[in-house]
Amino acid sequence: MADDEFQVGKAKVCLVQGDISEQDTDALVNAANSTLMGGGGVDGAIHRKGGPKILEECKRIRVTEWPDGLPTGKAVITSGGNLKARYVVHTVGPVWRSGTRGEPELLVEAYCNSLTLAASKGLKTIAFPSISTGAYSYPIEKASRIALKTVKEFLDKEDKLDKVVFVLFTSHDLEIYKKAAREII
Ligand code: ADP
């Protein structure tokens, strides 16, 4: 198996460098903010490429389910609009402050709730960005370990998903994830 592909039960975990909004998995995960109204980084790329339908659905979710905003660690799902992916799972990662304000637990929740939501919709493949490691400043070495450990534990327990892809924006980030995956998976 290639050094960017790992087997967990019958599922594959793949690490690639690229733009998450270009992925053709069943679902993409958006590193959203609690407003669900778009933003920079991953959020900006997904809304730009996905078109207005995603934002309309996010607005409806705000009105009907989360009038005060989506809490950190929770996840919701919309269609993929014009993206290749059919669905977008929007989750809010924690903002890194000191590491002692529940950031690790909230990052686990963001991954876990996204995986659970996708599996409950019968989806088979999902792509994640490196949640919280951009504007939210979570140190990527720490975040990568939490991301991979959470995905591995989920796939060990649950056999509904066939493939989880981590899409890293830079070759540097990809190397950090590869190192963590070799240790954890
Ligand atoms: P957060 O607010 O959760 O930190 P960001 O979108 O600011 O989310 O960044 C999360 C990670 O995604 C960062 O490592 C950033 O470099 C990376 N990133 C930014 N744009 C993209 C993209 N289009 N595809 C994949 N990763 C991206």
mmCIF file with all atom_site columns, C-alpha atoms and ligand atoms in Angstrom:
data_model
loop_
_atom_site.group_PDB
_atom_site.id
_atom_site.type_symbol
_atom_site.label_atom_id
_atom_site.label_alt_id
_atom_site.label_comp_id
_atom_site.label_asym_id
_atom_site.label_entity_id
_atom_site.label_seq_id
_atom_site.pdbx_PDB_ins_code
_atom_site.Cartn_x
_atom_site.Cartn_y
_atom_site.Cartn_z
_atom_site.occupancy
_atom_site.B_iso_or_equiv
_atom_site.pdbx_formal_charge
_atom_site.auth_seq_id
_atom_site.auth_comp_id
_atom_site.auth_asym_id
_atom_site.auth_atom_id
_atom_site.pdbx_PDB_model_num
ATOM   1   C CA  . MET A 1 1   ? 0.000   0.000  0.000  1.00 0.00 ? 1   MET A CA  1
ATOM   2   C CA  . ALA A 1 2   ? 1.254   3.527  -0.788 1.00 0.00 ? 2   ALA A CA  1
ATOM   3   C CA  . ASP A 1 3   ? 2.597   5.669  2.061  1.00 0.00 ? 3   ASP A CA  1
ATOM   4   C CA  . ASP A 1 4   ? -0.422  7.935  1.778  1.00 0.00 ? 4   ASP A CA  1
ATOM   5   C CA  . GLU A 1 5   ? -3.012  5.159  2.110  1.00 0.00 ? 5   GLU A CA  1
ATOM   6   C CA  . PHE A 1 6   ? -3.895  3.269  5.275  1.00 0.00 ? 6   PHE A CA  1
ATOM   7   C CA  . GLN A 1 7   ? -6.336  0.405  5.897  1.00 0.00 ? 7   GLN A CA  1
ATOM   8   C CA  . VAL A 1 8   ? -8.681  0.406  8.896  1.00 0.00 ? 8   VAL A CA  1
ATOM   9   C CA  . GLY A 1 9   ? -10.925 -2.666 8.822  1.00 0.00 ? 9   GLY A CA  1
ATOM   10  C CA  . LYS A 1 10  ? -12.512 -2.634 5.382  1.00 0.00 ? 10  LYS A CA  1
ATOM   11  C CA  . ALA A 1 11  ? -12.134 1.140  5.007  1.00 0.00 ? 11  ALA A CA  1
ATOM   12  C CA  . LYS A 1 12  ? -9.305  3.181  3.544  1.00 0.00 ? 12  LYS A CA  1
ATOM   13  C CA  . VAL A 1 13  ? -7.876  6.381  4.992  1.00 0.00 ? 13  VAL A CA  1
ATOM   14  C CA  . CYS A 1 14  ? -6.147  8.424  2.273  1.00 0.00 ? 14  CYS A CA  1
ATOM   15  C CA  . LEU A 1 15  ? -3.954  11.496 2.654  1.00 0.00 ? 15  LEU A CA  1
ATOM   16  C CA  . VAL A 1 16  ? -3.724  13.820 -0.357 1.00 0.00 ? 16  VAL A CA  1
ATOM   17  C CA  . GLN A 1 17  ? -2.514  17.329 -1.080 1.00 0.00 ? 17  GLN A CA  1
ATOM   18  C CA  . GLY A 1 18  ? -5.093  19.520 -2.786 1.00 0.00 ? 18  GLY A CA  1
ATOM   19  C CA  . ASP A 1 19  ? -8.165  21.712 -2.640 1.00 0.00 ? 19  ASP A CA  1
ATOM   20  C CA  . ILE A 1 20  ? -11.033 20.158 -0.721 1.00 0.00 ? 20  ILE A CA  1
ATOM   21  C CA  . SER A 1 21  ? -13.636 21.817 -2.932 1.00 0.00 ? 21  SER A CA  1
ATOM   22  C CA  . GLU A 1 22  ? -12.397 19.728 -5.915 1.00 0.00 ? 22  GLU A CA  1
ATOM   23  C CA  . GLN A 1 23  ? -12.925 16.330 -4.269 1.00 0.00 ? 23  GLN A CA  1
ATOM   24  C CA  . ASP A 1 24  ? -15.441 13.860 -5.697 1.00 0.00 ? 24  ASP A CA  1
ATOM   25  C CA  . THR A 1 25  ? -16.245 12.015 -2.472 1.00 0.00 ? 25  THR A CA  1
ATOM   26  C CA  . ASP A 1 26  ? -19.936 11.665 -1.481 1.00 0.00 ? 26  ASP A CA  1
ATOM   27  C CA  . ALA A 1 27  ? -19.462 14.413 1.111  1.00 0.00 ? 27  ALA A CA  1
ATOM   28  C CA  . LEU A 1 28  ? -16.959 17.167 1.871  1.00 0.00 ? 28  LEU A CA  1
ATOM   29  C CA  . VAL A 1 29  ? -16.517 18.572 5.333  1.00 0.00 ? 29  VAL A CA  1
ATOM   30  C CA  . ASN A 1 30  ? -16.504 22.329 5.664  1.00 0.00 ? 30  ASN A CA  1
ATOM   31  C CA  . ALA A 1 31  ? -14.411 23.911 8.423  1.00 0.00 ? 31  ALA A CA  1
ATOM   32  C CA  . ALA A 1 32  ? -17.217 26.403 8.991  1.00 0.00 ? 32  ALA A CA  1
ATOM   33  C CA  . ASN A 1 33  ? -17.772 29.029 11.660 1.00 0.00 ? 33  ASN A CA  1
ATOM   34  C CA  . SER A 1 34  ? -20.824 29.100 13.872 1.00 0.00 ? 34  SER A CA  1
ATOM   35  C CA  . THR A 1 35  ? -22.663 31.663 11.718 1.00 0.00 ? 35  THR A CA  1
ATOM   36  C CA  . LEU A 1 36  ? -22.770 29.172 8.789  1.00 0.00 ? 36  LEU A CA  1
ATOM   37  C CA  . MET A 1 37  ? -22.718 32.248 6.565  1.00 0.00 ? 37  MET A CA  1
ATOM   38  C CA  . GLY A 1 38  ? -19.376 31.536 4.883  1.00 0.00 ? 38  GLY A CA  1
ATOM   39  C CA  . GLY A 1 39  ? -15.902 32.855 5.535  1.00 0.00 ? 39  GLY A CA  1
ATOM   40  C CA  . GLY A 1 40  ? -12.309 32.427 4.371  1.00 0.00 ? 40  GLY A CA  1
ATOM   41  C CA  . GLY A 1 41  ? -10.108 29.360 3.868  1.00 0.00 ? 41  GLY A CA  1
ATOM   42  C CA  . VAL A 1 42  ? -11.968 26.092 3.314  1.00 0.00 ? 42  VAL A CA  1
ATOM   43  C CA  . ASP A 1 43  ? -15.345 27.764 3.916  1.00 0.00 ? 43  ASP A CA  1
ATOM   44  C CA  . GLY A 1 44  ? -14.696 30.366 1.200  1.00 0.00 ? 44  GLY A CA  1
ATOM   45  C CA  . ALA A 1 45  ? -13.522 27.776 -1.338 1.00 0.00 ? 45  ALA A CA  1
ATOM   46  C CA  . ILE A 1 46  ? -16.572 25.535 -0.762 1.00 0.00 ? 46  ILE A CA  1
ATOM   47  C CA  . HIS A 1 47  ? -19.131 28.348 -1.031 1.00 0.00 ? 47  HIS A CA  1
ATOM   48  C CA  . ARG A 1 48  ? -17.397 29.924 -4.059 1.00 0.00 ? 48  ARG A CA  1
ATOM   49  C CA  . LYS A 1 49  ? -17.316 26.688 -5.998 1.00 0.00 ? 49  LYS A CA  1
ATOM   50  C CA  . GLY A 1 50  ? -20.586 25.268 -4.659 1.00 0.00 ? 50  GLY A CA  1
ATOM   51  C CA  . GLY A 1 51  ? -22.684 28.324 -5.495 1.00 0.00 ? 51  GLY A CA  1
ATOM   52  C CA  . PRO A 1 52  ? -25.620 29.978 -3.677 1.00 0.00 ? 52  PRO A CA  1
ATOM   53  C CA  . LYS A 1 53  ? -27.662 26.825 -2.983 1.00 0.00 ? 53  LYS A CA  1
ATOM   54  C CA  . ILE A 1 54  ? -25.381 25.825 -0.095 1.00 0.00 ? 54  ILE A CA  1
ATOM   55  C CA  . LEU A 1 55  ? -25.710 29.229 1.574  1.00 0.00 ? 55  LEU A CA  1
ATOM   56  C CA  . GLU A 1 56  ? -29.510 29.161 1.152  1.00 0.00 ? 56  GLU A CA  1
ATOM   57  C CA  . GLU A 1 57  ? -29.644 25.796 2.925  1.00 0.00 ? 57  GLU A CA  1
ATOM   58  C CA  . CYS A 1 58  ? -27.324 27.063 5.662  1.00 0.00 ? 58  CYS A CA  1
ATOM   59  C CA  . LYS A 1 59  ? -29.638 30.048 6.209  1.00 0.00 ? 59  LYS A CA  1
ATOM   60  C CA  . ARG A 1 60  ? -32.601 27.693 6.528  1.00 0.00 ? 60  ARG A CA  1
ATOM   61  C CA  . ILE A 1 61  ? -30.725 25.566 9.083  1.00 0.00 ? 61  ILE A CA  1
ATOM   62  C CA  . ARG A 1 62  ? -29.964 28.712 11.099 1.00 0.00 ? 62  ARG A CA  1
ATOM   63  C CA  . VAL A 1 63  ? -33.643 29.691 11.160 1.00 0.00 ? 63  VAL A CA  1
ATOM   64  C CA  . THR A 1 64  ? -35.082 26.241 11.848 1.00 0.00 ? 64  THR A CA  1
ATOM   65  C CA  . GLU A 1 65  ? -32.429 24.529 13.990 1.00 0.00 ? 65  GLU A CA  1
ATOM   66  C CA  . TRP A 1 66  ? -29.689 26.826 15.248 1.00 0.00 ? 66  TRP A CA  1
ATOM   67  C CA  . PRO A 1 67  ? -30.943 30.433 15.555 1.00 0.00 ? 67  PRO A CA  1
ATOM   68  C CA  . ASP A 1 68  ? -27.964 31.346 17.761 1.00 0.00 ? 68  ASP A CA  1
ATOM   69  C CA  . GLY A 1 69  ? -25.426 29.680 15.479 1.00 0.00 ? 69  GLY A CA  1
ATOM   70  C CA  . LEU A 1 70  ? -23.998 26.171 15.229 1.00 0.00 ? 70  LEU A CA  1
ATOM   71  C CA  . PRO A 1 71  ? -22.122 25.365 18.459 1.00 0.00 ? 71  PRO A CA  1
ATOM   72  C CA  . THR A 1 72  ? -18.471 24.305 18.288 1.00 0.00 ? 72  THR A CA  1
ATOM   73  C CA  . GLY A 1 73  ? -18.148 20.562 17.731 1.00 0.00 ? 73  GLY A CA  1
ATOM   74  C CA  . LYS A 1 74  ? -21.602 20.095 16.173 1.00 0.00 ? 74  LYS A CA  1
ATOM   75  C CA  . ALA A 1 75  ? -22.255 19.215 12.506 1.00 0.00 ? 75  ALA A CA  1
ATOM   76  C CA  . VAL A 1 76  ? -25.069 19.781 9.991  1.00 0.00 ? 76  VAL A CA  1
ATOM   77  C CA  . ILE A 1 77  ? -25.482 18.701 6.363  1.00 0.00 ? 77  ILE A CA  1
ATOM   78  C CA  . THR A 1 78  ? -26.512 20.486 3.151  1.00 0.00 ? 78  THR A CA  1
ATOM   79  C CA  . SER A 1 79  ? -26.438 19.500 -0.488 1.00 0.00 ? 79  SER A CA  1
ATOM   80  C CA  . GLY A 1 80  ? -23.249 20.115 -2.453 1.00 0.00 ? 80  GLY A CA  1
ATOM   81  C CA  . GLY A 1 81  ? -24.711 22.644 -4.891 1.00 0.00 ? 81  GLY A CA  1
ATOM   82  C CA  . ASN A 1 82  ? -22.404 22.804 -7.929 1.00 0.00 ? 82  ASN A CA  1
ATOM   83  C CA  . LEU A 1 83  ? -19.627 20.794 -6.277 1.00 0.00 ? 83  LEU A CA  1
ATOM   84  C CA  . LYS A 1 84  ? -18.686 17.313 -7.468 1.00 0.00 ? 84  LYS A CA  1
ATOM   85  C CA  . ALA A 1 85  ? -19.525 16.087 -3.949 1.00 0.00 ? 85  ALA A CA  1
ATOM   86  C CA  . ARG A 1 86  ? -23.257 15.558 -3.392 1.00 0.00 ? 86  ARG A CA  1
ATOM   87  C CA  . TYR A 1 87  ? -23.221 16.797 0.205  1.00 0.00 ? 87  TYR A CA  1
ATOM   88  C CA  . VAL A 1 88  ? -21.382 19.216 2.453  1.00 0.00 ? 88  VAL A CA  1
ATOM   89  C CA  . VAL A 1 89  ? -21.113 18.507 6.173  1.00 0.00 ? 89  VAL A CA  1
ATOM   90  C CA  . HIS A 1 90  ? -20.559 21.790 8.002  1.00 0.00 ? 90  HIS A CA  1
ATOM   91  C CA  . THR A 1 91  ? -18.813 21.588 11.343 1.00 0.00 ? 91  THR A CA  1
ATOM   92  C CA  . VAL A 1 92  ? -17.223 24.142 13.636 1.00 0.00 ? 92  VAL A CA  1
ATOM   93  C CA  . GLY A 1 93  ? -13.812 23.332 15.061 1.00 0.00 ? 93  GLY A CA  1
ATOM   94  C CA  . PRO A 1 94  ? -12.505 24.958 18.238 1.00 0.00 ? 94  PRO A CA  1
ATOM   95  C CA  . VAL A 1 95  ? -10.468 28.149 18.221 1.00 0.00 ? 95  VAL A CA  1
ATOM   96  C CA  . TRP A 1 96  ? -7.075  27.364 19.785 1.00 0.00 ? 96  TRP A CA  1
ATOM   97  C CA  . ARG A 1 97  ? -6.459  29.454 22.887 1.00 0.00 ? 97  ARG A CA  1
ATOM   98  C CA  . SER A 1 98  ? -4.239  27.664 25.382 1.00 0.00 ? 98  SER A CA  1
ATOM   99  C CA  . GLY A 1 99  ? -5.184  24.026 24.828 1.00 0.00 ? 99  GLY A CA  1
ATOM   100 C CA  . THR A 1 100 ? -6.778  23.906 28.277 1.00 0.00 ? 100 THR A CA  1
ATOM   101 C CA  . ARG A 1 101 ? -10.193 25.233 27.280 1.00 0.00 ? 101 ARG A CA  1
ATOM   102 C CA  . GLY A 1 102 ? -11.528 21.904 26.026 1.00 0.00 ? 102 GLY A CA  1
ATOM   103 C CA  . GLU A 1 103 ? -10.025 22.326 22.545 1.00 0.00 ? 103 GLU A CA  1
ATOM   104 C CA  . PRO A 1 104 ? -8.971  18.641 22.120 1.00 0.00 ? 104 PRO A CA  1
ATOM   105 C CA  . GLU A 1 105 ? -12.407 17.313 23.152 1.00 0.00 ? 105 GLU A CA  1
ATOM   106 C CA  . LEU A 1 106 ? -14.173 19.785 20.866 1.00 0.00 ? 106 LEU A CA  1
ATOM   107 C CA  . LEU A 1 107 ? -11.960 18.827 17.922 1.00 0.00 ? 107 LEU A CA  1
ATOM   108 C CA  . VAL A 1 108 ? -12.766 15.134 18.536 1.00 0.00 ? 108 VAL A CA  1
ATOM   109 C CA  . GLU A 1 109 ? -16.470 16.052 18.543 1.00 0.00 ? 109 GLU A CA  1
ATOM   110 C CA  . ALA A 1 110 ? -16.210 17.964 15.259 1.00 0.00 ? 110 ALA A CA  1
ATOM   111 C CA  . TYR A 1 111 ? -14.694 14.914 13.505 1.00 0.00 ? 111 TYR A CA  1
ATOM   112 C CA  . CYS A 1 112 ? -16.935 12.397 15.249 1.00 0.00 ? 112 CYS A CA  1
ATOM   113 C CA  . ASN A 1 113 ? -20.196 14.255 14.616 1.00 0.00 ? 113 ASN A CA  1
ATOM   114 C CA  . SER A 1 114 ? -19.260 14.762 10.939 1.00 0.00 ? 114 SER A CA  1
ATOM   115 C CA  . LEU A 1 115 ? -18.518 11.054 10.472 1.00 0.00 ? 115 LEU A CA  1
ATOM   116 C CA  . THR A 1 116 ? -21.686 10.007 12.299 1.00 0.00 ? 116 THR A CA  1
ATOM   117 C CA  . LEU A 1 117 ? -23.851 12.348 10.217 1.00 0.00 ? 117 LEU A CA  1
ATOM   118 C CA  . ALA A 1 118 ? -22.387 11.126 6.909  1.00 0.00 ? 118 ALA A CA  1
ATOM   119 C CA  . ALA A 1 119 ? -22.762 7.464  7.921  1.00 0.00 ? 119 ALA A CA  1
ATOM   120 C CA  . SER A 1 120 ? -26.363 8.046  9.065  1.00 0.00 ? 120 SER A CA  1
ATOM   121 C CA  . LYS A 1 121 ? -27.188 9.378  5.574  1.00 0.00 ? 121 LYS A CA  1
ATOM   122 C CA  . GLY A 1 122 ? -25.813 6.200  4.008  1.00 0.00 ? 122 GLY A CA  1
ATOM   123 C CA  . LEU A 1 123 ? -22.812 7.995  2.473  1.00 0.00 ? 123 LEU A CA  1
ATOM   124 C CA  . LYS A 1 124 ? -19.705 5.901  1.773  1.00 0.00 ? 124 LYS A CA  1
ATOM   125 C CA  . THR A 1 125 ? -16.890 8.371  1.155  1.00 0.00 ? 125 THR A CA  1
ATOM   126 C CA  . ILE A 1 126 ? -16.014 11.630 2.878  1.00 0.00 ? 126 ILE A CA  1
ATOM   127 C CA  . ALA A 1 127 ? -13.215 14.211 2.609  1.00 0.00 ? 127 ALA A CA  1
ATOM   128 C CA  . PHE A 1 128 ? -11.951 16.319 5.514  1.00 0.00 ? 128 PHE A CA  1
ATOM   129 C CA  . PRO A 1 129 ? -9.756  19.393 5.587  1.00 0.00 ? 129 PRO A CA  1
ATOM   130 C CA  . SER A 1 130 ? -7.448  19.917 8.542  1.00 0.00 ? 130 SER A CA  1
ATOM   131 C CA  . ILE A 1 131 ? -10.132 21.407 10.800 1.00 0.00 ? 131 ILE A CA  1
ATOM   132 C CA  . SER A 1 132 ? -9.101  24.347 13.035 1.00 0.00 ? 132 SER A CA  1
ATOM   133 C CA  . THR A 1 133 ? -5.480  24.588 11.820 1.00 0.00 ? 133 THR A CA  1
ATOM   134 C CA  . GLY A 1 134 ? -5.974  27.737 9.708  1.00 0.00 ? 134 GLY A CA  1
ATOM   135 C CA  . ALA A 1 135 ? -7.780  30.816 11.012 1.00 0.00 ? 135 ALA A CA  1
ATOM   136 C CA  . TYR A 1 136 ? -8.518  28.958 14.274 1.00 0.00 ? 136 TYR A CA  1
ATOM   137 C CA  . SER A 1 137 ? -4.753  28.458 14.954 1.00 0.00 ? 137 SER A CA  1
ATOM   138 C CA  . TYR A 1 138 ? -4.828  24.889 16.339 1.00 0.00 ? 138 TYR A CA  1
ATOM   139 C CA  . PRO A 1 139 ? -1.220  23.574 16.195 1.00 0.00 ? 139 PRO A CA  1
ATOM   140 C CA  . ILE A 1 140 ? -1.250  21.150 13.265 1.00 0.00 ? 140 ILE A CA  1
ATOM   141 C CA  . GLU A 1 141 ? 0.946   18.441 14.855 1.00 0.00 ? 141 GLU A CA  1
ATOM   142 C CA  . LYS A 1 142 ? -1.550  18.151 17.706 1.00 0.00 ? 142 LYS A CA  1
ATOM   143 C CA  . ALA A 1 143 ? -4.630  18.508 15.477 1.00 0.00 ? 143 ALA A CA  1
ATOM   144 C CA  . SER A 1 144 ? -3.406  15.876 12.985 1.00 0.00 ? 144 SER A CA  1
ATOM   145 C CA  . ARG A 1 145 ? -3.049  13.289 15.751 1.00 0.00 ? 145 ARG A CA  1
ATOM   146 C CA  . ILE A 1 146 ? -6.550  13.971 17.052 1.00 0.00 ? 146 ILE A CA  1
ATOM   147 C CA  . ALA A 1 147 ? -8.021  13.873 13.527 1.00 0.00 ? 147 ALA A CA  1
ATOM   148 C CA  . LEU A 1 148 ? -6.434  10.521 12.660 1.00 0.00 ? 148 LEU A CA  1
ATOM   149 C CA  . LYS A 1 149 ? -7.097  8.922  16.031 1.00 0.00 ? 149 LYS A CA  1
ATOM   150 C CA  . THR A 1 150 ? -10.760 9.941  15.939 1.00 0.00 ? 150 THR A CA  1
ATOM   151 C CA  . VAL A 1 151 ? -11.230 8.623  12.397 1.00 0.00 ? 151 VAL A CA  1
ATOM   152 C CA  . LYS A 1 152 ? -9.454  5.352  13.233 1.00 0.00 ? 152 LYS A CA  1
ATOM   153 C CA  . GLU A 1 153 ? -11.568 4.795  16.350 1.00 0.00 ? 153 GLU A CA  1
ATOM   154 C CA  . PHE A 1 154 ? -14.737 5.555  14.397 1.00 0.00 ? 154 PHE A CA  1
ATOM   155 C CA  . LEU A 1 155 ? -13.852 3.140  11.583 1.00 0.00 ? 155 LEU A CA  1
ATOM   156 C CA  . ASP A 1 156 ? -12.850 0.448  14.088 1.00 0.00 ? 156 ASP A CA  1
ATOM   157 C CA  . LYS A 1 157 ? -16.344 0.582  15.632 1.00 0.00 ? 157 LYS A CA  1
ATOM   158 C CA  . GLU A 1 158 ? -18.465 1.230  12.573 1.00 0.00 ? 158 GLU A CA  1
ATOM   159 C CA  . ASP A 1 159 ? -18.241 -0.312 9.111  1.00 0.00 ? 159 ASP A CA  1
ATOM   160 C CA  . LYS A 1 160 ? -20.564 1.958  7.133  1.00 0.00 ? 160 LYS A CA  1
ATOM   161 C CA  . LEU A 1 161 ? -17.914 4.166  5.515  1.00 0.00 ? 161 LEU A CA  1
ATOM   162 C CA  . ASP A 1 162 ? -15.589 2.899  2.759  1.00 0.00 ? 162 ASP A CA  1
ATOM   163 C CA  . LYS A 1 163 ? -13.165 5.799  2.493  1.00 0.00 ? 163 LYS A CA  1
ATOM   164 C CA  . VAL A 1 164 ? -12.051 8.842  4.478  1.00 0.00 ? 164 VAL A CA  1
ATOM   165 C CA  . VAL A 1 165 ? -9.786  11.301 2.655  1.00 0.00 ? 165 VAL A CA  1
ATOM   166 C CA  . PHE A 1 166 ? -7.777  14.038 4.372  1.00 0.00 ? 166 PHE A CA  1
ATOM   167 C CA  . VAL A 1 167 ? -7.119  16.875 1.953  1.00 0.00 ? 167 VAL A CA  1
ATOM   168 C CA  . LEU A 1 168 ? -4.103  18.914 3.038  1.00 0.00 ? 168 LEU A CA  1
ATOM   169 C CA  . PHE A 1 169 ? -3.480  22.251 1.437  1.00 0.00 ? 169 PHE A CA  1
ATOM   170 C CA  . THR A 1 170 ? 0.343   22.222 1.492  1.00 0.00 ? 170 THR A CA  1
ATOM   171 C CA  . SER A 1 171 ? 3.034   19.561 1.131  1.00 0.00 ? 171 SER A CA  1
ATOM   172 C CA  . HIS A 1 172 ? 4.240   20.550 4.617  1.00 0.00 ? 172 HIS A CA  1
ATOM   173 C CA  . ASP A 1 173 ? 0.816   19.812 6.132  1.00 0.00 ? 173 ASP A CA  1
ATOM   174 C CA  . LEU A 1 174 ? 0.625   16.548 4.178  1.00 0.00 ? 174 LEU A CA  1
ATOM   175 C CA  . GLU A 1 175 ? 3.964   15.406 5.654  1.00 0.00 ? 175 GLU A CA  1
ATOM   176 C CA  . ILE A 1 176 ? 2.759   16.173 9.179  1.00 0.00 ? 176 ILE A CA  1
ATOM   177 C CA  . TYR A 1 177 ? -0.395  14.101 8.613  1.00 0.00 ? 177 TYR A CA  1
ATOM   178 C CA  . LYS A 1 178 ? 1.617   11.237 7.065  1.00 0.00 ? 178 LYS A CA  1
ATOM   179 C CA  . LYS A 1 179 ? 3.913   11.122 10.083 1.00 0.00 ? 179 LYS A CA  1
ATOM   180 C CA  . ALA A 1 180 ? 0.931   11.080 12.465 1.00 0.00 ? 180 ALA A CA  1
ATOM   181 C CA  . ALA A 1 181 ? -0.819  8.387  10.403 1.00 0.00 ? 181 ALA A CA  1
ATOM   182 C CA  . ARG A 1 182 ? 2.249   6.122  10.474 1.00 0.00 ? 182 ARG A CA  1
ATOM   183 C CA  . GLU A 1 183 ? 2.223   6.345  14.268 1.00 0.00 ? 183 GLU A CA  1
ATOM   184 C CA  . ILE A 1 184 ? -1.520  6.084  14.850 1.00 0.00 ? 184 ILE A CA  1
ATOM   185 C CA  . ILE A 1 185 ? -3.031  3.853  12.155 1.00 0.00 ? 185 ILE A CA  1
HETATM 186 P P1  . ADP B 2 .   ? -10.324 26.883 10.536 1.00 0.00 ? 1   ADP B P1  1
HETATM 187 O O1  . ADP B 2 .   ? -11.073 28.169 10.692 1.00 0.00 ? 1   ADP B O1  1
HETATM 188 O O2  . ADP B 2 .   ? -11.096 25.690 11.048 1.00 0.00 ? 1   ADP B O2  1
HETATM 189 O O3  . ADP B 2 .   ? -8.928  26.974 11.052 1.00 0.00 ? 1   ADP B O3  1
HETATM 190 P P2  . ADP B 2 .   ? -9.431  27.256 7.759  1.00 0.00 ? 1   ADP B P2  1
HETATM 191 O O4  . ADP B 2 .   ? -10.250 27.085 6.531  1.00 0.00 ? 1   ADP B O4  1
HETATM 192 O O5  . ADP B 2 .   ? -8.951  28.636 8.090  1.00 0.00 ? 1   ADP B O5  1
HETATM 193 O O6  . ADP B 2 .   ? -10.289 26.610 8.939  1.00 0.00 ? 1   ADP B O6  1
HETATM 194 O O7  . ADP B 2 .   ? -8.151  26.313 7.668  1.00 0.00 ? 1   ADP B O7  1
HETATM 195 C C1  . ADP B 2 .   ? -8.149  24.942 7.930  1.00 0.00 ? 1   ADP B C1  1
HETATM 196 C C2  . ADP B 2 .   ? -7.014  24.274 7.142  1.00 0.00 ? 1   ADP B C2  1
HETATM 197 O O8  . ADP B 2 .   ? -7.401  24.139 5.781  1.00 0.00 ? 1   ADP B O8  1
HETATM 198 C C3  . ADP B 2 .   ? -5.703  25.065 7.122  1.00 0.00 ? 1   ADP B C3  1
HETATM 199 O O9  . ADP B 2 .   ? -4.642  24.136 7.277  1.00 0.00 ? 1   ADP B O9  1
HETATM 200 C C4  . ADP B 2 .   ? -5.680  25.693 5.734  1.00 0.00 ? 1   ADP B C4  1
HETATM 201 O O10 . ADP B 2 .   ? -4.364  25.857 5.238  1.00 0.00 ? 1   ADP B O10 1
HETATM 202 C C5  . ADP B 2 .   ? -6.398  24.651 4.911  1.00 0.00 ? 1   ADP B C5  1
HETATM 203 N N1  . ADP B 2 .   ? -7.097  25.119 3.679  1.00 0.00 ? 1   ADP B N1  1
HETATM 204 C C6  . ADP B 2 .   ? -7.419  26.382 3.311  1.00 0.00 ? 1   ADP B C6  1
HETATM 205 N N2  . ADP B 2 .   ? -8.077  26.372 2.124  1.00 0.00 ? 1   ADP B N2  1
HETATM 206 C C7  . ADP B 2 .   ? -8.183  25.057 1.752  1.00 0.00 ? 1   ADP B C7  1
HETATM 207 C C8  . ADP B 2 .   ? -8.751  24.376 0.628  1.00 0.00 ? 1   ADP B C8  1
HETATM 208 N N3  . ADP B 2 .   ? -9.356  25.037 -0.362 1.00 0.00 ? 1   ADP B N3  1
HETATM 209 N N4  . ADP B 2 .   ? -8.667  23.030 0.603  1.00 0.00 ? 1   ADP B N4  1
HETATM 210 C C9  . ADP B 2 .   ? -8.060  22.330 1.594  1.00 0.00 ? 1   ADP B C9  1
HETATM 211 N N5  . ADP B 2 .   ? -7.514  22.916 2.676  1.00 0.00 ? 1   ADP B N5  1
HETATM 212 C C10 . ADP B 2 .   ? -7.562  24.256 2.758  1.00 0.00 ? 1   ADP B C10 1
#
